[in-house]
Amino acid sequence: MSHSTRIIIAPSPGGPDALRVETRDLAPAGRGKVLIDVAAAGVNRPDVFERMGLYPPPQGAPEGLGLEVSGHVRETGAGVTHVKPGDPVVALTAGGGYADIARADAGCVLPAPAGVDLVHAAGLPETVFTVWSNVFDRARLQPGERFLGHGGASGIGTTAIQMAKAHGAHVIATAGTPEKCDLCRQLGADLALNYRSDDWAQAVKAAGGADVILDMVGGDYAARNVSVLNMDGRLVMIAFLKGAQAELDLMRVMLKRLTLTGSTLRNRPAAEKAAIAQGVHAQVWPWIAAGKLRPVIDSVFTLEDAAKAHARMDAMAHAGKILLTP
Ligand SMILES: NC(=O)c1ccc[n+]([C@@H]2O[C@H](COP(=O)([O-])OP(=O)(O)OC[C@H]3O[C@@H](n4cnc5c(N)ncnc54)[C@H](OP(=O)(O)O)[C@@H]3O)[C@@H](O)[C@H]2O)c1
């Protein structure tokens, strides 16, 4: 039996008004897939890039915008055993999350964490998977190390601060307003620096440098990141909001034995995403249960108001996650 759902697409790249609500018939779940009645979908900056035509979805991704949802399992395909219809879940979707019904690979579906409102839980998968795989898996952040997270008040940043703190790291964050710096401190940052008014690199060096940096800014931040990293430091890049080109002092990279790395989440093979999900379930869900991590929700819009949600993200007016509810 097929299922009727609204989805949100951007048929012609552009601003928030490029978004359109359309109706589609979804095929049954299929082997290894799960259909989810969406309680809420998270809005992420990659959705904005997709709307602008700058981030084409990978081949085979479900049609429409939306990389994460929460909700109840509607239908499971063959071979799916860890969740059943009616279960409350969260899921990373390869697309099509802004919808009434979303499709996800079973390996990217996790039981909704206890103690978090199901709507708010939609703000978890994309940021938690990204921070886990980059800061913990790739950059191997250790308890007691010094972590610097740029974009501290972003969806990713609010999650990174809490996860690094829960792991026992010393946390430094950067953000663009005094209010956003306050939020970073409330979430556990030991030091929050306003990148518009402070020389953050000088302040980080004066405070003892950084062992691991999570960067989404790129451009001229790359050289400054390298300059503040301590011996054996790791820089992990997940975006380049100020540009993909950078000039680096390679002597510093060598003498400090630095590791420069980065990754994208959406185009990784299903098996790799499933492995990340396993790590998240084992390591991060207990932090949520212990009250050490919560989704920071900026605002909730209806699906029809997706354009307003995108306008808010475009204006960088938000702190934490923006959600859509069908
Ligand atoms: N590689 C991956 O797998 C992956 C996965 C998910 C997301 N991402 C990327 O991670 C980034 C954050 O995603 P999100 O959904 O959390 O977005 P978001 O909430 O919109 O956050 C964007 C952040 O970037 C900061 N920023 C923007 N321009 C800046 C500049 N010129 N200098 C310093 N900071 C600047 C903003 O800081 P203020 O608001 O404080 O000014 C804001 O905190 C996005 O670029 C996204 O594409 C990557």
Short mmCIF file of C-alpha atoms and ligand atoms in Angstrom, two decimals:
data_model
loop_
_atom_site.label_atom_id
_atom_site.label_comp_id
_atom_site.label_asym_id
_atom_site.label_seq_id
_atom_site.Cartn_x
_atom_site.Cartn_y
_atom_site.Cartn_z
CA MET A 1 0.00 0.00 0.00
CA SER A 2 1.33 3.44 -0.82
CA HIS A 3 1.17 6.35 1.60
CA SER A 4 0.31 9.96 0.78
CA THR A 5 2.64 12.59 2.22
CA ARG A 6 3.46 16.24 1.81
CA ILE A 7 7.11 17.00 1.06
CA ILE A 8 8.98 20.28 0.61
CA ILE A 9 11.02 20.85 -2.51
CA ALA A 10 12.91 23.73 -4.11
CA PRO A 11 12.20 23.27 -7.84
CA SER A 12 14.15 26.44 -8.75
CA PRO A 13 17.11 27.39 -6.55
CA GLY A 14 16.69 30.61 -4.62
CA GLY A 15 15.70 32.25 -1.34
CA PRO A 16 13.22 30.87 1.20
CA ASP A 17 10.33 31.60 -1.20
CA ALA A 18 11.74 28.95 -3.54
CA LEU A 19 10.30 26.29 -1.22
CA ARG A 20 7.11 24.52 -2.35
CA VAL A 21 4.82 22.08 -0.57
CA GLU A 22 3.84 19.16 -2.79
CA THR A 23 2.07 15.84 -2.27
CA ARG A 24 3.56 12.49 -3.20
CA ASP A 25 2.60 8.84 -2.94
CA LEU A 26 5.32 7.00 -1.04
CA ALA A 27 6.02 3.37 -1.90
CA PRO A 28 5.97 0.82 0.96
CA ALA A 29 9.00 0.76 3.25
CA GLY A 30 11.02 -1.84 1.32
CA ARG A 31 13.86 -4.05 2.53
CA GLY A 32 15.99 -2.46 5.23
CA LYS A 33 13.94 0.74 5.32
CA VAL A 34 11.58 2.32 7.83
CA LEU A 35 8.65 4.68 7.22
CA ILE A 36 8.13 7.18 10.02
CA ASP A 37 5.07 9.30 10.86
CA VAL A 38 6.91 12.54 11.42
CA ALA A 39 6.44 14.38 14.73
CA ALA A 40 9.03 17.00 13.74
CA ALA A 41 11.87 17.57 11.30
CA GLY A 42 15.08 19.47 12.01
CA VAL A 43 16.17 22.36 9.79
CA ASN A 44 19.89 22.31 9.07
CA ARG A 45 22.18 24.68 7.21
CA PRO A 46 22.86 22.04 4.54
CA ASP A 47 19.11 22.31 3.71
CA VAL A 48 19.66 26.01 3.00
CA PHE A 49 22.53 25.15 0.65
CA GLU A 50 20.33 22.54 -1.04
CA ARG A 51 17.53 25.12 -1.48
CA MET A 52 20.08 27.45 -3.10
CA GLY A 53 21.14 24.71 -5.52
CA LEU A 54 24.60 24.43 -3.92
CA TYR A 55 24.26 20.98 -2.34
CA PRO A 56 22.78 18.41 -4.71
CA PRO A 57 21.28 15.38 -2.93
CA PRO A 58 23.19 12.12 -3.35
CA GLN A 59 21.83 9.59 -5.86
CA GLY A 60 18.96 7.54 -4.48
CA ALA A 61 18.11 9.99 -1.68
CA PRO A 62 14.39 10.40 -0.91
CA GLU A 63 12.89 13.40 -2.73
CA GLY A 64 12.64 16.66 -0.83
CA LEU A 65 14.48 18.55 1.86
CA GLY A 66 15.09 17.34 5.39
CA LEU A 67 17.91 15.35 6.96
CA GLU A 68 16.48 14.36 10.35
CA VAL A 69 13.14 13.53 11.94
CA SER A 70 11.48 12.28 15.07
CA GLY A 71 8.19 10.40 15.11
CA HIS A 72 6.56 7.00 15.34
CA VAL A 73 7.40 4.03 13.15
CA ARG A 74 4.62 3.57 10.60
CA GLU A 75 5.94 0.58 8.67
CA THR A 76 9.10 -1.51 8.58
CA GLY A 77 10.53 -3.30 5.56
CA ALA A 78 11.90 -6.82 5.41
CA GLY A 79 14.92 -7.44 7.60
CA VAL A 80 14.18 -4.65 10.07
CA THR A 81 14.08 -6.07 13.59
CA HIS A 82 15.23 -3.40 16.05
CA VAL A 83 12.11 -1.20 15.75
CA LYS A 84 8.43 -1.98 15.11
CA PRO A 85 5.33 0.01 14.12
CA GLY A 86 4.30 2.45 16.84
CA ASP A 87 7.79 2.82 18.38
CA PRO A 88 8.91 6.41 19.05
CA VAL A 89 12.15 6.97 17.13
CA VAL A 90 14.57 9.53 15.76
CA ALA A 91 16.25 9.09 12.40
CA LEU A 92 18.83 10.51 10.08
CA THR A 93 17.25 10.75 6.63
CA ALA A 94 19.16 11.15 3.37
CA GLY A 95 16.40 13.60 2.31
CA GLY A 96 12.64 14.01 2.54
CA GLY A 97 12.49 14.71 6.27
CA TYR A 98 10.29 17.82 5.90
CA ALA A 99 7.20 15.66 5.45
CA ASP A 100 4.24 13.91 7.04
CA ILE A 101 5.92 10.56 6.40
CA ALA A 102 9.67 10.09 5.95
CA ARG A 103 11.75 7.13 4.81
CA ALA A 104 15.04 6.20 6.51
CA ASP A 105 17.60 3.42 6.32
CA ALA A 106 16.95 1.14 9.29
CA GLY A 107 20.56 1.57 10.43
CA CYS A 108 19.95 5.30 10.86
CA VAL A 109 16.84 4.85 13.02
CA LEU A 110 17.32 4.91 16.80
CA PRO A 111 14.83 4.61 19.64
CA ALA A 112 13.83 8.10 20.78
CA PRO A 113 15.91 8.91 23.87
CA ALA A 114 14.04 8.84 27.17
CA GLY A 115 13.47 12.18 28.85
CA VAL A 116 13.32 14.30 25.69
CA ASP A 117 10.06 15.59 24.22
CA LEU A 118 9.53 13.71 20.93
CA VAL A 119 9.15 16.93 18.90
CA HIS A 120 12.37 18.36 20.36
CA ALA A 121 14.17 15.05 19.74
CA ALA A 122 14.02 15.87 15.99
CA GLY A 123 16.86 18.29 16.68
CA LEU A 124 19.24 15.50 17.69
CA PRO A 125 20.22 13.16 14.83
CA GLU A 126 22.04 15.43 12.36
CA THR A 127 24.02 17.31 14.98
CA VAL A 128 24.74 14.35 17.27
CA PHE A 129 25.82 12.07 14.38
CA THR A 130 28.02 14.87 12.98
CA VAL A 131 29.67 15.77 16.28
CA TRP A 132 30.14 12.13 17.26
CA SER A 133 31.75 11.10 14.01
CA ASN A 134 33.99 14.17 13.72
CA VAL A 135 34.96 15.24 17.23
CA PHE A 136 35.00 11.83 18.89
CA ASP A 137 35.64 9.31 16.12
CA ARG A 138 37.92 11.22 13.75
CA ALA A 139 39.52 13.74 16.14
CA ARG A 140 39.54 11.37 19.16
CA LEU A 141 38.78 14.02 21.81
CA GLN A 142 39.94 12.75 25.23
CA PRO A 143 38.74 13.68 28.72
CA GLY A 144 40.86 16.52 30.07
CA GLU A 145 41.75 17.83 26.59
CA ARG A 146 40.97 21.35 25.44
CA PHE A 147 38.19 21.55 22.84
CA LEU A 148 37.44 24.64 20.71
CA GLY A 149 34.08 24.68 18.90
CA HIS A 150 33.38 27.45 16.41
CA GLY A 151 29.75 28.40 15.75
CA GLY A 152 29.06 27.61 19.40
CA ALA A 153 25.42 28.75 19.26
CA SER A 154 24.61 26.82 16.07
CA GLY A 155 22.70 23.56 16.01
CA ILE A 156 26.03 21.75 15.70
CA GLY A 157 27.81 24.01 18.20
CA THR A 158 25.24 23.71 21.00
CA THR A 159 25.49 19.93 20.66
CA ALA A 160 29.30 19.93 20.47
CA ILE A 161 29.69 22.02 23.63
CA GLN A 162 27.46 19.68 25.65
CA MET A 163 28.99 16.47 24.28
CA ALA A 164 32.59 17.67 24.82
CA LYS A 165 31.70 18.75 28.36
CA ALA A 166 29.94 15.46 29.10
CA HIS A 167 33.13 13.70 27.98
CA GLY A 168 35.19 15.72 30.48
CA ALA A 169 36.90 18.14 28.09
CA HIS A 170 37.69 21.80 28.78
CA VAL A 171 35.45 23.68 26.35
CA ILE A 172 35.98 26.95 24.48
CA ALA A 173 33.37 28.26 22.02
CA THR A 174 33.06 31.17 19.62
CA ALA A 175 29.81 32.93 18.70
CA GLY A 176 28.68 36.18 17.08
CA THR A 177 26.80 38.06 19.84
CA PRO A 178 27.04 38.47 23.64
CA GLU A 179 23.70 36.64 24.00
CA LYS A 180 24.97 33.69 21.95
CA CYS A 181 28.16 33.64 24.07
CA ASP A 182 25.95 33.53 27.20
CA LEU A 183 24.12 30.53 25.75
CA CYS A 184 27.46 28.77 25.13
CA ARG A 185 28.42 29.33 28.77
CA GLN A 186 25.02 28.09 30.00
CA LEU A 187 25.59 24.91 28.00
CA GLY A 188 28.91 24.34 29.73
CA ALA A 189 31.56 26.29 27.81
CA ASP A 190 34.36 27.29 30.16
CA LEU A 191 35.21 30.22 27.87
CA ALA A 192 33.00 31.83 25.19
CA LEU A 193 34.48 34.36 22.77
CA ASN A 194 32.60 36.81 20.57
CA TYR A 195 34.29 36.44 17.18
CA ARG A 196 33.02 39.87 16.10
CA SER A 197 34.59 41.80 18.98
CA ASP A 198 37.34 39.53 20.40
CA ASP A 199 40.58 38.35 18.84
CA TRP A 200 39.55 34.76 19.50
CA ALA A 201 42.88 33.25 18.39
CA GLN A 202 44.86 35.40 20.80
CA ALA A 203 42.40 34.62 23.61
CA VAL A 204 42.54 30.87 22.95
CA LYS A 205 46.35 30.91 22.92
CA ALA A 206 46.43 32.93 26.15
CA ALA A 207 44.06 30.40 27.75
CA GLY A 208 46.28 27.41 26.87
CA GLY A 209 45.48 26.62 23.22
CA ALA A 210 43.32 23.82 21.88
CA ASP A 211 43.88 20.09 21.39
CA VAL A 212 40.83 19.56 19.15
CA ILE A 213 39.00 22.15 17.02
CA LEU A 214 35.65 21.68 15.27
CA ASP A 215 35.45 24.25 12.47
CA MET A 216 32.65 25.20 10.10
CA VAL A 217 34.03 28.60 9.10
CA GLY A 218 37.13 27.82 6.99
CA GLY A 219 38.71 30.67 5.00
CA ASP A 220 41.09 32.66 7.19
CA TYR A 221 40.07 30.59 10.24
CA ALA A 222 42.18 27.72 8.92
CA ALA A 223 45.53 29.44 9.57
CA ARG A 224 44.35 30.75 12.92
CA ASN A 225 43.13 27.29 13.92
CA VAL A 226 46.54 25.86 13.06
CA SER A 227 48.21 28.63 15.10
CA VAL A 228 46.21 27.87 18.28
CA LEU A 229 46.45 24.07 18.15
CA ASN A 230 48.71 22.45 20.76
CA MET A 231 51.21 19.66 20.03
CA ASP A 232 49.50 16.66 18.38
CA GLY A 233 46.36 18.78 17.94
CA ARG A 234 43.54 17.80 15.60
CA LEU A 235 41.53 20.16 13.36
CA VAL A 236 38.32 18.72 11.99
CA MET A 237 36.41 20.65 9.32
CA ILE A 238 32.73 20.19 8.56
CA ALA A 239 31.99 23.30 6.49
CA PHE A 240 33.58 26.47 5.11
CA LEU A 241 31.12 29.34 5.58
CA LYS A 242 33.95 31.85 4.89
CA GLY A 243 35.36 29.94 1.91
CA ALA A 244 37.04 26.68 0.94
CA GLN A 245 40.43 28.19 0.08
CA ALA A 246 43.03 28.73 2.78
CA GLU A 247 46.74 29.50 3.15
CA LEU A 248 48.51 27.48 5.83
CA ASP A 249 51.90 27.54 7.51
CA LEU A 250 52.84 23.91 6.86
CA MET A 251 55.90 24.23 9.09
CA ARG A 252 53.52 24.61 12.04
CA VAL A 253 51.58 21.55 10.92
CA MET A 254 54.81 19.51 10.90
CA LEU A 255 56.46 20.87 14.03
CA LYS A 256 53.28 20.50 16.10
CA ARG A 257 52.49 17.10 14.47
CA LEU A 258 48.96 18.27 13.68
CA THR A 259 46.20 16.23 12.07
CA LEU A 260 43.90 18.06 9.64
CA THR A 261 40.75 16.17 8.73
CA GLY A 262 37.07 16.59 7.94
CA SER A 263 34.05 14.80 6.57
CA THR A 264 30.52 15.09 5.25
CA LEU A 265 27.71 12.96 6.63
CA ARG A 266 25.01 12.81 3.99
CA ASN A 267 26.92 11.06 1.22
CA ARG A 268 28.48 8.38 3.42
CA PRO A 269 27.46 4.78 2.67
CA ALA A 270 24.54 3.41 4.71
CA ALA A 271 26.84 0.98 6.53
CA GLU A 272 29.09 3.83 7.73
CA LYS A 273 26.10 5.84 8.93
CA ALA A 274 24.78 2.75 10.72
CA ALA A 275 28.15 2.38 12.48
CA ILE A 276 27.95 6.02 13.58
CA ALA A 277 24.39 5.37 14.83
CA GLN A 278 25.67 2.45 16.92
CA GLY A 279 28.35 4.66 18.49
CA VAL A 280 25.78 7.38 19.16
CA HIS A 281 23.38 4.92 20.77
CA ALA A 282 26.06 3.40 22.98
CA GLN A 283 27.91 6.57 23.98
CA VAL A 284 25.63 9.58 23.54
CA TRP A 285 22.17 8.29 24.54
CA PRO A 286 23.43 7.66 28.12
CA TRP A 287 24.51 11.33 28.31
CA ILE A 288 20.96 12.33 27.38
CA ALA A 289 19.52 9.96 30.00
CA ALA A 290 21.88 11.47 32.57
CA GLY A 291 20.70 15.01 31.72
CA LYS A 292 24.08 16.02 30.28
CA LEU A 293 22.82 16.66 26.75
CA ARG A 294 19.58 18.12 25.44
CA PRO A 295 18.53 19.54 22.10
CA VAL A 296 18.58 23.35 22.27
CA ILE A 297 15.45 24.48 20.44
CA ASP A 298 15.35 27.96 18.91
CA SER A 299 11.89 27.82 17.34
CA VAL A 300 9.22 25.54 15.89
CA PHE A 301 7.37 26.29 12.61
CA THR A 302 4.68 24.34 10.79
CA LEU A 303 5.59 22.52 7.60
CA GLU A 304 3.66 25.13 5.58
CA ASP A 305 5.90 27.79 7.14
CA ALA A 306 9.15 26.15 6.03
CA ALA A 307 10.00 29.38 4.16
CA LYS A 308 9.78 31.35 7.42
CA ALA A 309 12.02 28.78 9.12
CA HIS A 310 14.58 29.11 6.31
CA ALA A 311 14.40 32.91 6.43
CA ARG A 312 15.26 32.76 10.13
CA MET A 313 18.25 30.53 9.40
CA ASP A 314 19.34 32.74 6.49
CA ALA A 315 19.32 35.75 8.83
CA MET A 316 21.51 33.86 11.38
CA ALA A 317 18.93 35.06 13.91
CA HIS A 318 18.63 31.67 15.56
CA ALA A 319 20.50 29.96 18.38
CA GLY A 320 20.22 26.17 18.50
CA LYS A 321 17.79 24.21 16.37
CA ILE A 322 14.85 25.27 14.20
CA LEU A 323 12.16 22.57 13.82
CA LEU A 324 9.19 21.97 11.50
CA THR A 325 6.06 20.12 12.57
CA PRO A 326 3.62 18.61 10.08
N1 LIG B 1 30.11 17.99 7.28
C1 LIG B 1 28.99 17.55 7.83
O1 LIG B 1 28.76 16.35 7.94
C2 LIG B 1 27.98 18.54 8.32
C3 LIG B 1 26.78 18.10 8.90
C4 LIG B 1 25.88 19.04 9.39
C5 LIG B 1 26.18 20.40 9.29
N2 LIG B 1 27.34 20.78 8.69
C6 LIG B 1 27.70 22.21 8.58
O2 LIG B 1 27.91 22.71 9.90
C7 LIG B 1 27.55 24.09 9.93
C8 LIG B 1 26.60 24.31 11.07
O3 LIG B 1 25.36 23.71 10.76
P1 LIG B 1 24.05 24.12 11.54
O4 LIG B 1 22.93 23.41 10.92
O5 LIG B 1 24.33 23.98 13.00
O6 LIG B 1 23.97 25.66 11.11
P2 LIG B 1 23.66 27.00 11.85
O7 LIG B 1 22.88 26.72 13.10
O8 LIG B 1 23.10 27.92 10.87
O9 LIG B 1 25.10 27.54 12.27
C9 LIG B 1 25.96 28.30 11.48
C10 LIG B 1 27.00 28.90 12.42
O10 LIG B 1 28.07 29.45 11.71
C11 LIG B 1 28.51 30.61 12.38
N3 LIG B 1 29.08 31.49 11.37
C12 LIG B 1 28.52 31.83 10.19
N4 LIG B 1 29.33 32.67 9.52
C13 LIG B 1 30.41 32.87 10.31
C14 LIG B 1 31.59 33.64 10.18
N5 LIG B 1 31.85 34.39 9.09
N6 LIG B 1 32.50 33.59 11.20
C15 LIG B 1 32.27 32.83 12.29
N7 LIG B 1 31.17 32.09 12.48
C16 LIG B 1 30.25 32.11 11.49
C17 LIG B 1 27.27 31.20 13.00
O11 LIG B 1 27.67 31.91 14.16
P3 LIG B 1 26.78 33.08 14.87
O12 LIG B 1 25.32 32.72 14.68
O13 LIG B 1 27.21 33.02 16.28
O14 LIG B 1 27.14 34.34 14.17
C18 LIG B 1 26.44 29.98 13.32
O15 LIG B 1 26.65 29.57 14.65
C19 LIG B 1 26.92 24.44 8.59
O16 LIG B 1 27.87 25.11 7.80
C20 LIG B 1 26.61 23.07 7.99
O17 LIG B 1 26.65 23.08 6.59
C21 LIG B 1 28.24 19.89 8.22
#
